[in-house]
PDB file of C-alpha atoms in Angstrom:
ATOM      1  CA  ASN O 549     -26.889   0.344  17.975  1.00 85.00           C
ATOM      2  CA  PHE O 550     -29.193   1.058  15.044  1.00 95.00           C
ATOM      3  CA  MET O 551     -30.191  -0.709  11.826  1.00 97.00           C
ATOM      4  CA  LEU O 552     -30.580   0.508   8.265  1.00 98.00           C
ATOM      5  CA  THR O 553     -33.435  -1.175   6.398  1.00 98.00           C
ATOM      6  CA  GLN O 554     -33.575  -1.319   2.607  1.00 98.00           C
ATOM      7  CA  PRO O 555     -36.025  -3.053   0.288  1.00 98.00           C
ATOM      8  CA  HIS O 556     -34.676  -6.400  -0.806  1.00 98.00           C
ATOM      9  CA  SER O 557     -35.198  -5.688  -4.492  1.00 98.00           C
ATOM     10  CA  VAL O 558     -36.568  -3.144  -6.951  1.00 98.00           C
ATOM     11  CA  SER O 559     -37.035  -3.287 -10.681  1.00 97.00           C
ATOM     12  CA  GLU O 560     -37.702  -0.734 -13.364  1.00 97.00           C
ATOM     13  CA  SER O 561     -37.419  -0.267 -17.091  1.00 97.00           C
ATOM     14  CA  PRO O 562     -34.586   1.465 -18.934  1.00 97.00           C
ATOM     15  CA  GLY O 563     -35.036   5.209 -19.123  1.00 98.00           C
ATOM     16  CA  LYS O 564     -37.258   5.332 -16.044  1.00 98.00           C
ATOM     17  CA  THR O 565     -36.479   6.599 -12.533  1.00 98.00           C
ATOM     18  CA  VAL O 566     -36.110   4.430  -9.453  1.00 98.00           C
ATOM     19  CA  THR O 567     -35.734   5.357  -5.792  1.00 98.00           C
ATOM     20  CA  ILE O 568     -34.199   3.078  -3.155  1.00 98.00           C
ATOM     21  CA  SER O 569     -34.975   3.847   0.474  1.00 98.00           C
ATOM     22  CA  CYS O 570     -32.863   3.319   3.589  1.00 98.00           C
ATOM     23  CA  THR O 571     -34.648   3.716   6.915  1.00 98.00           C
ATOM     24  CA  ARG O 572     -32.776   4.234  10.175  1.00 98.00           C
ATOM     25  CA  SER O 573     -34.263   2.342  13.119  1.00 97.00           C
ATOM     26  CA  SER O 574     -33.184   4.672  15.923  1.00 96.00           C
ATOM     27  CA  GLY O 575     -31.428   7.979  16.169  1.00 95.00           C
ATOM     28  CA  SER O 576     -31.853  10.729  13.612  1.00 96.00           C
ATOM     29  CA  ILE O 577     -30.968  10.054   9.986  1.00 97.00           C
ATOM     30  CA  ALA O 578     -29.735  13.644   9.858  1.00 97.00           C
ATOM     31  CA  SER O 579     -27.253  13.147  12.686  1.00 96.00           C
ATOM     32  CA  ASN O 580     -24.705  11.220  10.648  1.00 96.00           C
ATOM     33  CA  TYR O 581     -23.879  11.231   6.962  1.00 96.00           C
ATOM     34  CA  VAL O 582     -25.260   8.505   4.715  1.00 97.00           C
ATOM     35  CA  GLN O 583     -23.272   6.956   1.912  1.00 97.00           C
ATOM     36  CA  TRP O 584     -24.437   4.740  -0.960  1.00 98.00           C
ATOM     37  CA  TYR O 585     -22.409   2.047  -2.717  1.00 98.00           C
ATOM     38  CA  GLN O 586     -22.943   0.211  -5.983  1.00 98.00           C
ATOM     39  CA  GLN O 587     -21.744  -3.379  -6.293  1.00 98.00           C
ATOM     40  CA  ARG O 588     -21.860  -5.125  -9.619  1.00 97.00           C
ATOM     41  CA  PRO O 589     -21.581  -8.955  -9.639  1.00 93.00           C
ATOM     42  CA  GLY O 590     -18.071 -10.111  -8.957  1.00 93.00           C
ATOM     43  CA  SER O 591     -16.775  -6.609  -8.224  1.00 97.00           C
ATOM     44  CA  SER O 592     -15.889  -4.552  -5.184  1.00 98.00           C
ATOM     45  CA  PRO O 593     -18.347  -1.865  -4.102  1.00 98.00           C
ATOM     46  CA  THR O 594     -17.853   1.677  -5.318  1.00 97.00           C
ATOM     47  CA  THR O 595     -19.210   4.881  -3.840  1.00 96.00           C
ATOM     48  CA  VAL O 596     -21.994   6.584  -5.767  1.00 97.00           C
ATOM     49  CA  ILE O 597     -23.113   9.037  -3.052  1.00 97.00           C
ATOM     50  CA  TYR O 598     -21.302  10.338   0.045  1.00 96.00           C
ATOM     51  CA  GLU O 599     -22.239  12.913   2.674  1.00 96.00           C
ATOM     52  CA  ASP O 600     -25.973  12.297   2.006  1.00 97.00           C
ATOM     53  CA  ASN O 601     -26.029  13.870  -1.452  1.00 98.00           C
ATOM     54  CA  GLN O 602     -22.532  14.348  -2.857  1.00 97.00           C
ATOM     55  CA  ARG O 603     -21.374  12.533  -5.983  1.00 97.00           C
ATOM     56  CA  PRO O 604     -17.765  11.434  -6.405  1.00 94.00           C
ATOM     57  CA  SER O 605     -16.118  12.536  -9.596  1.00 94.00           C
ATOM     58  CA  GLY O 606     -16.991  10.165 -12.397  1.00 95.00           C
ATOM     59  CA  VAL O 607     -20.436   9.287 -11.056  1.00 97.00           C
ATOM     60  CA  PRO O 608     -23.087  10.549 -13.472  1.00 97.00           C
ATOM     61  CA  ASP O 609     -25.587  13.136 -12.302  1.00 97.00           C
ATOM     62  CA  ARG O 610     -28.323  10.563 -12.902  1.00 98.00           C
ATOM     63  CA  PHE O 611     -27.476   9.459  -9.344  1.00 98.00           C
ATOM     64  CA  SER O 612     -28.721  11.618  -6.484  1.00 98.00           C
ATOM     65  CA  GLY O 613     -29.103  11.225  -2.738  1.00 98.00           C
ATOM     66  CA  SER O 614     -31.337  12.824  -0.152  1.00 98.00           C
ATOM     67  CA  ILE O 615     -32.476  12.455   3.430  1.00 98.00           C
ATOM     68  CA  ASP O 616     -35.967  12.880   4.906  1.00 98.00           C
ATOM     69  CA  SER O 617     -36.130  13.532   8.609  1.00 97.00           C
ATOM     70  CA  SER O 618     -39.897  12.981   8.718  1.00 97.00           C
ATOM     71  CA  SER O 619     -39.493   9.347   7.700  1.00 97.00           C
ATOM     72  CA  ASN O 620     -36.008   9.054   9.193  1.00 98.00           C
ATOM     73  CA  SER O 621     -34.761   7.720   5.925  1.00 98.00           C
ATOM     74  CA  ALA O 622     -32.286   8.314   3.140  1.00 98.00           C
ATOM     75  CA  SER O 623     -32.968   7.744  -0.534  1.00 98.00           C
ATOM     76  CA  LEU O 624     -30.922   7.012  -3.620  1.00 98.00           C
ATOM     77  CA  THR O 625     -32.577   8.060  -6.854  1.00 98.00           C
ATOM     78  CA  ILE O 626     -31.349   6.930 -10.245  1.00 98.00           C
ATOM     79  CA  SER O 627     -32.912   8.610 -13.256  1.00 98.00           C
ATOM     80  CA  GLY O 628     -32.664   7.658 -16.911  1.00 98.00           C
ATOM     81  CA  LEU O 629     -31.975   4.062 -15.938  1.00 98.00           C
ATOM     82  CA  LYS O 630     -29.462   2.143 -18.005  1.00 97.00           C
ATOM     83  CA  THR O 631     -28.891  -1.589 -18.094  1.00 96.00           C
ATOM     84  CA  GLU O 632     -25.422  -0.940 -16.622  1.00 96.00           C
ATOM     85  CA  ASP O 633     -27.089   0.356 -13.439  1.00 98.00           C
ATOM     86  CA  GLU O 634     -28.234  -3.186 -12.635  1.00 98.00           C
ATOM     87  CA  ALA O 635     -26.406  -3.965  -9.397  1.00 98.00           C
ATOM     88  CA  ASP O 636     -26.723  -4.257  -5.635  1.00 98.00           C
ATOM     89  CA  TYR O 637     -26.895  -0.960  -3.755  1.00 98.00           C
ATOM     90  CA  TYR O 638     -25.985  -0.518  -0.088  1.00 98.00           C
ATOM     91  CA  CYS O 639     -26.549   2.431   2.207  1.00 98.00           C
ATOM     92  CA  GLN O 640     -24.137   3.043   5.094  1.00 98.00           C
ATOM     93  CA  SER O 641     -24.011   5.303   8.109  1.00 97.00           C
ATOM     94  CA  TYR O 642     -22.464   5.306  11.567  1.00 95.00           C
ATOM     95  CA  ASP O 643     -22.764   6.420  15.150  1.00 92.00           C
ATOM     96  CA  SER O 644     -20.289   6.893  17.986  1.00 90.00           C
ATOM     97  CA  SER O 645     -19.667   3.185  18.368  1.00 88.00           C
ATOM     98  CA  SER O 646     -19.973   1.524  14.996  1.00 92.00           C
ATOM     99  CA  VAL O 647     -20.471   1.609  11.253  1.00 95.00           C
ATOM    100  CA  VAL O 648     -23.713   0.175   9.900  1.00 97.00           C
ATOM    101  CA  PHE O 649     -24.623  -1.008   6.419  1.00 98.00           C
ATOM    102  CA  GLY O 650     -28.097  -1.606   5.097  1.00 98.00           C
ATOM    103  CA  GLY O 651     -28.883  -5.114   3.919  1.00 98.00           C
ATOM    104  CA  GLY O 652     -28.645  -4.124   0.268  1.00 98.00           C
ATOM    105  CA  THR O 653     -31.125  -3.703  -2.568  1.00 98.00           C
ATOM    106  CA  LYS O 654     -30.906  -5.613  -5.815  1.00 98.00           C
ATOM    107  CA  LEU O 655     -31.790  -3.316  -8.715  1.00 98.00           C
ATOM    108  CA  THR O 656     -32.999  -5.043 -11.847  1.00 98.00           C
ATOM    109  CA  VAL O 657     -33.279  -2.996 -15.028  1.00 97.00           C
ATOM    110  CA  LEU O 658     -35.527  -4.819 -17.437  1.00 90.00           C
TER     111      LEU O 658
ATOM    112  CA  GLN I1210      -4.626   7.869  -5.350  1.00 84.00           C
ATOM    113  CA  LEU I1211      -4.371   5.000  -2.915  1.00 89.00           C
ATOM    114  CA  GLN I1212      -4.519   1.439  -4.177  1.00 95.00           C
ATOM    115  CA  LEU I1213      -5.111  -1.502  -1.870  1.00 97.00           C
ATOM    116  CA  GLN I1214      -4.400  -5.206  -2.319  1.00 98.00           C
ATOM    117  CA  GLU I1215      -5.353  -7.975   0.081  1.00 98.00           C
ATOM    118  CA  SER I1216      -3.344 -11.141   0.567  1.00 98.00           C
ATOM    119  CA  GLY I1217      -3.514 -14.171   2.813  1.00 96.00           C
ATOM    120  CA  PRO I1218      -4.655 -17.781   3.082  1.00 97.00           C
ATOM    121  CA  GLY I1219      -7.871 -18.699   1.325  1.00 96.00           C
ATOM    122  CA  LEU I1220      -8.626 -21.543   3.734  1.00 98.00           C
ATOM    123  CA  VAL I1221      -8.578 -21.441   7.535  1.00 98.00           C
ATOM    124  CA  LYS I1222      -9.520 -24.230   9.941  1.00 98.00           C
ATOM    125  CA  PRO I1223     -12.235 -23.715  12.551  1.00 98.00           C
ATOM    126  CA  SER I1224     -10.981 -22.333  15.887  1.00 97.00           C
ATOM    127  CA  GLU I1225      -7.799 -20.999  14.266  1.00 98.00           C
ATOM    128  CA  THR I1226      -6.835 -17.381  13.556  1.00 98.00           C
ATOM    129  CA  LEU I1227      -7.532 -15.749  10.202  1.00 98.00           C
ATOM    130  CA  SER I1228      -4.687 -13.439   9.147  1.00 98.00           C
ATOM    131  CA  LEU I1229      -4.824 -11.069   6.189  1.00 98.00           C
ATOM    132  CA  THR I1230      -2.540  -8.310   4.967  1.00 98.00           C
ATOM    133  CA  CYS I1231      -3.366  -5.259   2.900  1.00 98.00           C
ATOM    134  CA  THR I1232      -0.561  -3.696   0.870  1.00 97.00           C
ATOM    135  CA  VAL I1233      -0.995   0.005   0.198  1.00 95.00           C
ATOM    136  CA  SER I1234       0.428   1.814  -2.814  1.00 94.00           C
ATOM    137  CA  GLY I1235       0.125   5.387  -3.996  1.00 91.00           C
ATOM    138  CA  GLY I1236       0.616   6.904  -0.562  1.00 88.00           C
ATOM    139  CA  SER I1237       2.249   6.406   2.821  1.00 88.00           C
ATOM    140  CA  ILE I1238       0.060   4.962   5.557  1.00 87.00           C
ATOM    141  CA  SER I1239       2.023   6.930   8.115  1.00 83.00           C
ATOM    142  CA  SER I1240       0.529  10.097   6.653  1.00 74.00           C
ATOM    143  CA  SER I1241      -1.999  11.807   8.881  1.00 62.00           C
ATOM    144  CA  ARG I1242      -4.568  11.701   6.096  1.00 74.00           C
ATOM    145  CA  TYR I1243      -5.488   8.095   6.325  1.00 80.00           C
ATOM    146  CA  TYR I1244      -7.845   5.856   8.180  1.00 92.00           C
ATOM    147  CA  LEU I1245      -7.726   2.279   6.873  1.00 95.00           C
ATOM    148  CA  GLY I1246     -10.140  -0.541   7.504  1.00 96.00           C
ATOM    149  CA  TRP I1247     -11.560  -3.962   6.819  1.00 98.00           C
ATOM    150  CA  ILE I1248     -15.027  -4.906   5.620  1.00 98.00           C
ATOM    151  CA  ARG I1249     -16.332  -8.388   4.867  1.00 98.00           C
ATOM    152  CA  GLN I1250     -19.143  -9.911   2.841  1.00 98.00           C
ATOM    153  CA  PRO I1251     -20.358 -13.471   3.460  1.00 98.00           C
ATOM    154  CA  PRO I1252     -21.412 -15.374   0.341  1.00 97.00           C
ATOM    155  CA  GLY I1253     -24.663 -13.993  -1.026  1.00 95.00           C
ATOM    156  CA  LYS I1254     -25.021 -11.552   1.857  1.00 97.00           C
ATOM    157  CA  GLY I1255     -24.412  -7.899   2.667  1.00 97.00           C
ATOM    158  CA  LEU I1256     -21.473  -5.878   3.903  1.00 98.00           C
ATOM    159  CA  GLU I1257     -20.184  -5.873   7.478  1.00 98.00           C
ATOM    160  CA  TRP I1258     -17.663  -3.384   8.878  1.00 97.00           C
ATOM    161  CA  ILE I1259     -14.939  -5.127  10.863  1.00 98.00           C
ATOM    162  CA  GLY I1260     -12.805  -2.228  12.041  1.00 96.00           C
ATOM    163  CA  THR I1261     -10.626   0.771  11.275  1.00 96.00           C
ATOM    164  CA  ILE I1262      -7.121   1.894  12.202  1.00 94.00           C
ATOM    165  CA  TYR I1263      -5.727   5.412  12.139  1.00 92.00           C
ATOM    166  CA  TYR I1264      -2.146   6.259  11.157  1.00 88.00           C
ATOM    167  CA  SER I1265      -1.420   6.823  14.857  1.00 88.00           C
ATOM    168  CA  GLY I1266      -2.342   3.225  15.594  1.00 89.00           C
ATOM    169  CA  SER I1267      -5.685   3.998  17.225  1.00 92.00           C
ATOM    170  CA  THR I1268      -8.198   1.287  16.437  1.00 95.00           C
ATOM    171  CA  TYR I1269     -11.982   1.096  16.263  1.00 94.00           C
ATOM    172  CA  TYR I1270     -13.766  -2.244  16.064  1.00 96.00           C
ATOM    173  CA  ASN I1271     -17.256  -3.530  15.372  1.00 96.00           C
ATOM    174  CA  PRO I1272     -18.647  -4.243  18.852  1.00 95.00           C
ATOM    175  CA  SER I1273     -19.928  -7.629  17.668  1.00 96.00           C
ATOM    176  CA  LEU I1274     -16.415  -8.735  16.659  1.00 97.00           C
ATOM    177  CA  LYS I1275     -14.285  -6.727  19.062  1.00 97.00           C
ATOM    178  CA  SER I1276     -13.275  -9.614  21.290  1.00 97.00           C
ATOM    179  CA  ARG I1277     -11.761 -11.498  18.345  1.00 98.00           C
ATOM    180  CA  VAL I1278     -10.318  -8.752  16.107  1.00 98.00           C
ATOM    181  CA  THR I1279      -6.927  -7.081  15.942  1.00 98.00           C
ATOM    182  CA  ILE I1280      -5.967  -4.567  13.245  1.00 98.00           C
ATOM    183  CA  SER I1281      -2.395  -3.319  13.128  1.00 97.00           C
ATOM    184  CA  LEU I1282      -0.033  -1.250  10.982  1.00 95.00           C
ATOM    185  CA  ASP I1283       3.380  -2.062   9.540  1.00 94.00           C
ATOM    186  CA  THR I1284       4.568   1.331   8.335  1.00 91.00           C
ATOM    187  CA  SER I1285       7.939  -0.050   7.218  1.00 93.00           C
ATOM    188  CA  LYS I1286       6.144  -2.189   4.630  1.00 95.00           C
ATOM    189  CA  ASN I1287       3.260   0.230   4.031  1.00 94.00           C
ATOM    190  CA  GLN I1288       0.863  -2.520   5.051  1.00 96.00           C
ATOM    191  CA  PHE I1289      -1.867  -3.081   7.576  1.00 97.00           C
ATOM    192  CA  SER I1290      -3.241  -6.382   8.752  1.00 98.00           C
ATOM    193  CA  LEU I1291      -6.293  -8.111  10.159  1.00 98.00           C
ATOM    194  CA  LYS I1292      -6.324 -10.952  12.645  1.00 98.00           C
ATOM    195  CA  LEU I1293      -9.603 -12.658  13.558  1.00 98.00           C
ATOM    196  CA  SER I1294      -9.335 -15.371  16.179  1.00 98.00           C
ATOM    197  CA  SER I1295     -11.438 -18.441  16.949  1.00 98.00           C
ATOM    198  CA  VAL I1296     -13.022 -18.508  13.514  1.00 98.00           C
ATOM    199  CA  THR I1297     -16.109 -20.514  12.618  1.00 98.00           C
ATOM    200  CA  ALA I1298     -17.938 -21.180   9.367  1.00 98.00           C
ATOM    201  CA  ALA I1299     -19.814 -17.917   9.955  1.00 98.00           C
ATOM    202  CA  ASP I1300     -16.551 -16.065   9.268  1.00 98.00           C
ATOM    203  CA  THR I1301     -16.438 -17.395   5.700  1.00 98.00           C
ATOM    204  CA  ALA I1302     -16.547 -14.289   3.512  1.00 98.00           C
ATOM    205  CA  VAL I1303     -14.841 -12.043   1.003  1.00 98.00           C
ATOM    206  CA  TYR I1304     -12.656  -9.694   3.018  1.00 98.00           C
ATOM    207  CA  TYR I1305     -11.986  -6.201   1.656  1.00 98.00           C
ATOM    208  CA  CYS I1306      -9.413  -3.706   2.826  1.00 98.00           C
ATOM    209  CA  VAL I1307     -10.612  -0.155   2.426  1.00 97.00           C
ATOM    210  CA  GLY I1308      -9.728   3.477   2.852  1.00 94.00           C
ATOM    211  CA  ASP I1309     -11.982   4.919   5.548  1.00 90.00           C
ATOM    212  CA  MET I1310     -12.588   8.526   4.684  1.00 83.00           C
ATOM    213  CA  GLY I1311     -12.883  10.530   7.865  1.00 85.00           C
ATOM    214  CA  GLY I1312     -12.879   7.481  10.133  1.00 85.00           C
ATOM    215  CA  PHE I1313     -15.951   5.392  11.076  1.00 84.00           C
ATOM    216  CA  GLY I1314     -17.017   5.628   7.449  1.00 87.00           C
ATOM    217  CA  GLU I1315     -18.032   9.195   8.171  1.00 89.00           C
ATOM    218  CA  LEU I1316     -17.334  10.219   4.599  1.00 89.00           C
ATOM    219  CA  GLY I1317     -17.554   6.755   3.113  1.00 91.00           C
ATOM    220  CA  PHE I1318     -15.159   3.983   2.234  1.00 95.00           C
ATOM    221  CA  ASP I1319     -12.860   4.555  -0.710  1.00 94.00           C
ATOM    222  CA  PRO I1320     -10.888   2.961  -2.255  1.00 95.00           C
ATOM    223  CA  TRP I1321     -11.666  -0.732  -1.917  1.00 97.00           C
ATOM    224  CA  GLY I1322      -9.295  -3.585  -2.546  1.00 98.00           C
ATOM    225  CA  GLN I1323     -10.371  -6.298  -4.933  1.00 97.00           C
ATOM    226  CA  GLY I1324     -11.276  -8.547  -2.011  1.00 98.00           C
ATOM    227  CA  THR I1325      -9.954 -11.925  -0.947  1.00 98.00           C
ATOM    228  CA  ARG I1326     -12.152 -14.953  -0.339  1.00 98.00           C
ATOM    229  CA  VAL I1327     -11.587 -16.791   2.931  1.00 98.00           C
ATOM    230  CA  THR I1328     -13.264 -20.089   3.668  1.00 98.00           C
ATOM    231  CA  VAL I1329     -13.376 -21.557   7.164  1.00 98.00           C
ATOM    232  CA  SER I1330     -13.438 -25.327   6.903  1.00 97.00           C
ATOM    233  CA  SER I1331     -11.624 -28.343   8.251  1.00 95.00           C
TER     234      SER I1331
END
């Protein structure tokens, strides 16, 4: 099985841009779609990116996703940060035997 | 639009079996569109996929939990359930039922139930 590694925390100021990485330990990041979830305190996660770079309806275009085969990683970029973006963010992917989540990144907007 | 709601005991004794039910509204689980699953989150920690069931009854489990997990459907009640046997304190978590888009989270998990907190303690 593989692991997805995320930074434990990131912080940035309102209006700025932040990128959260998600590195796959083995197997190609491009082989299986990556999803990203936002979880605000006390709430269930919600999808902000699916299929590497697709946004569900209702998710603002400030959120974007990408993959980089050279670093075997996926990234979630949030531009024009708002205080409401402060949350935990999880990446998720899969292989033929299991579903894997990253450990989560706490985004602080200060 | 599917809506999911978990129910079940909030307290389970060590070595016993944890049993949760997810009631589905807004669609029939016997439809060929749906994979349904369970995900858990220990206090202060990240998300862990437990398993997924297809409308046909085919199941897919996290290899690390497979020996203790059973997920099943009750199409007459439009519900699916989770049983986790021989629980320990490490199984204390918020348990979410989820829609599994494409199976194995291939297209993500959506929707999510509100989650139900289960504590394993004597």
